[in-house]
């Protein structure tokens, strides 16, 4: 079945909008936020929808807080994705491959 992932920020129906800092992987359902800001602090709930049956499931809330000490540590850039060995696609279909890098 076709699954669509979305995220609610703080309370329904305030959905997270994808932009240059926020991305929702439709492969894994993960929400990625780069350069976290004070305005990102709050509660996040994942919403999964089956487009065939219209069934919806909500995750428990996940709070996002900021560290007060400002220390996150320095680490080298790395790719934070586990790629499949091969990707198979039918001719004429759309293929989406996602890659995320972390670090300084």
Coordinates of C-alpha atoms in Angstrom, one line a residue:
X1 CA 0.0 0.0 0.0
X2 CA 1.0 3.6 -0.6
X3 CA 2.2 5.2 2.6
X4 CA 2.6 9.0 3.2
X5 CA 4.5 10.4 6.1
X6 CA 3.9 13.8 7.6
X7 CA 4.8 15.5 10.9
X8 CA 2.6 17.6 13.2
X9 CA 4.4 20.4 15.2
X10 CA 3.0 21.1 18.7
X11 CA -0.7 20.5 17.9
X12 CA -2.9 19.3 15.1
X13 CA -3.4 20.7 12.4
X14 CA 0.0 22.5 12.5
X15 CA 2.0 20.4 10.0
X16 CA 5.8 20.7 9.5
X17 CA 6.3 22.3 6.1
X18 CA 9.3 21.2 4.1
X19 CA 11.8 24.0 3.3
X20 CA 15.5 24.5 3.0
X21 CA 16.0 23.3 6.6
X22 CA 13.3 20.7 7.0
X23 CA 12.9 17.5 5.1
X24 CA 10.6 14.5 5.5
X25 CA 11.9 11.2 4.1
X26 CA 9.0 9.4 2.3
X27 CA 11.3 6.3 2.4
X28 CA 11.8 6.1 6.2
X29 CA 9.4 8.6 7.6
X30 CA 12.3 10.4 9.3
X31 CA 12.1 14.2 9.9
X32 CA 15.4 16.0 9.3
X33 CA 16.0 19.5 10.6
X34 CA 19.2 21.3 9.8
X35 CA 20.5 24.3 11.8
X36 CA 18.0 23.9 14.6
X37 CA 16.6 27.2 15.9
X38 CA 14.6 28.2 19.0
X39 CA 11.5 28.2 16.8
X40 CA 11.9 24.5 16.2
X41 CA 11.6 23.7 19.9
X42 CA 8.3 21.9 20.7
X43 CA 6.6 18.5 20.3
X44 CA 6.6 16.5 17.1
X45 CA 4.1 13.8 16.2
X46 CA 4.6 11.5 13.1
X47 CA 1.4 10.9 11.1
X48 CA 1.3 7.9 8.8
X49 CA -1.4 7.6 6.2
X50 CA -2.3 4.7 3.9
X51 CA -3.7 6.3 0.7
X52 CA -5.5 3.1 -0.3
X53 CA -7.6 2.7 2.9
X54 CA -7.3 6.3 4.2
X55 CA -6.2 4.8 7.6
X56 CA -4.1 7.1 9.7
X57 CA -1.8 6.4 12.7
X58 CA -0.2 8.9 15.0
X59 CA 3.0 8.4 16.9
X60 CA 3.5 9.4 20.5
X61 CA 4.8 13.0 20.8
X62 CA 8.6 13.5 20.7
X63 CA 9.9 16.7 22.3
X64 CA 12.7 18.7 20.8
X65 CA 14.6 20.8 23.2
X66 CA 17.8 22.9 22.9
X67 CA 20.9 22.3 25.0
X68 CA 21.7 25.2 27.3
X69 CA 25.5 24.6 27.3
X70 CA 25.9 25.2 23.6
X71 CA 28.2 22.2 23.3
X72 CA 27.5 19.5 20.7
X73 CA 31.0 18.5 20.0
X74 CA 33.1 18.7 16.8
X75 CA 33.1 15.7 14.4
X76 CA 34.1 15.1 10.8
X77 CA 31.4 15.1 8.1
X78 CA 29.8 11.7 7.4
X79 CA 27.0 10.3 5.4
X80 CA 24.2 9.1 7.7
X81 CA 22.3 6.8 5.4
X82 CA 22.5 3.1 4.7
X83 CA 22.1 2.6 1.0
X84 CA 20.6 -0.6 -0.5
X85 CA 23.0 -2.7 -2.5
X86 CA 20.9 -2.2 -5.7
X87 CA 17.9 -0.2 -6.6
X88 CA 15.5 -1.7 -9.2
X89 CA 13.0 0.4 -11.0
X90 CA 10.6 -0.1 -13.9
X91 CA 11.2 2.0 -17.0
X92 CA 9.2 5.3 -16.8
X93 CA 8.8 5.2 -13.1
X94 CA 10.3 7.8 -10.6
X95 CA 13.1 6.8 -8.4
X96 CA 14.1 8.8 -5.3
X97 CA 17.4 8.2 -3.6
X98 CA 18.1 10.1 -0.4
X99 CA 21.5 11.1 1.1
X100 CA 22.1 13.1 4.3
X101 CA 25.4 14.4 5.5
X102 CA 26.2 15.5 9.1
X103 CA 29.1 17.2 10.7
X104 CA 31.4 20.2 10.4

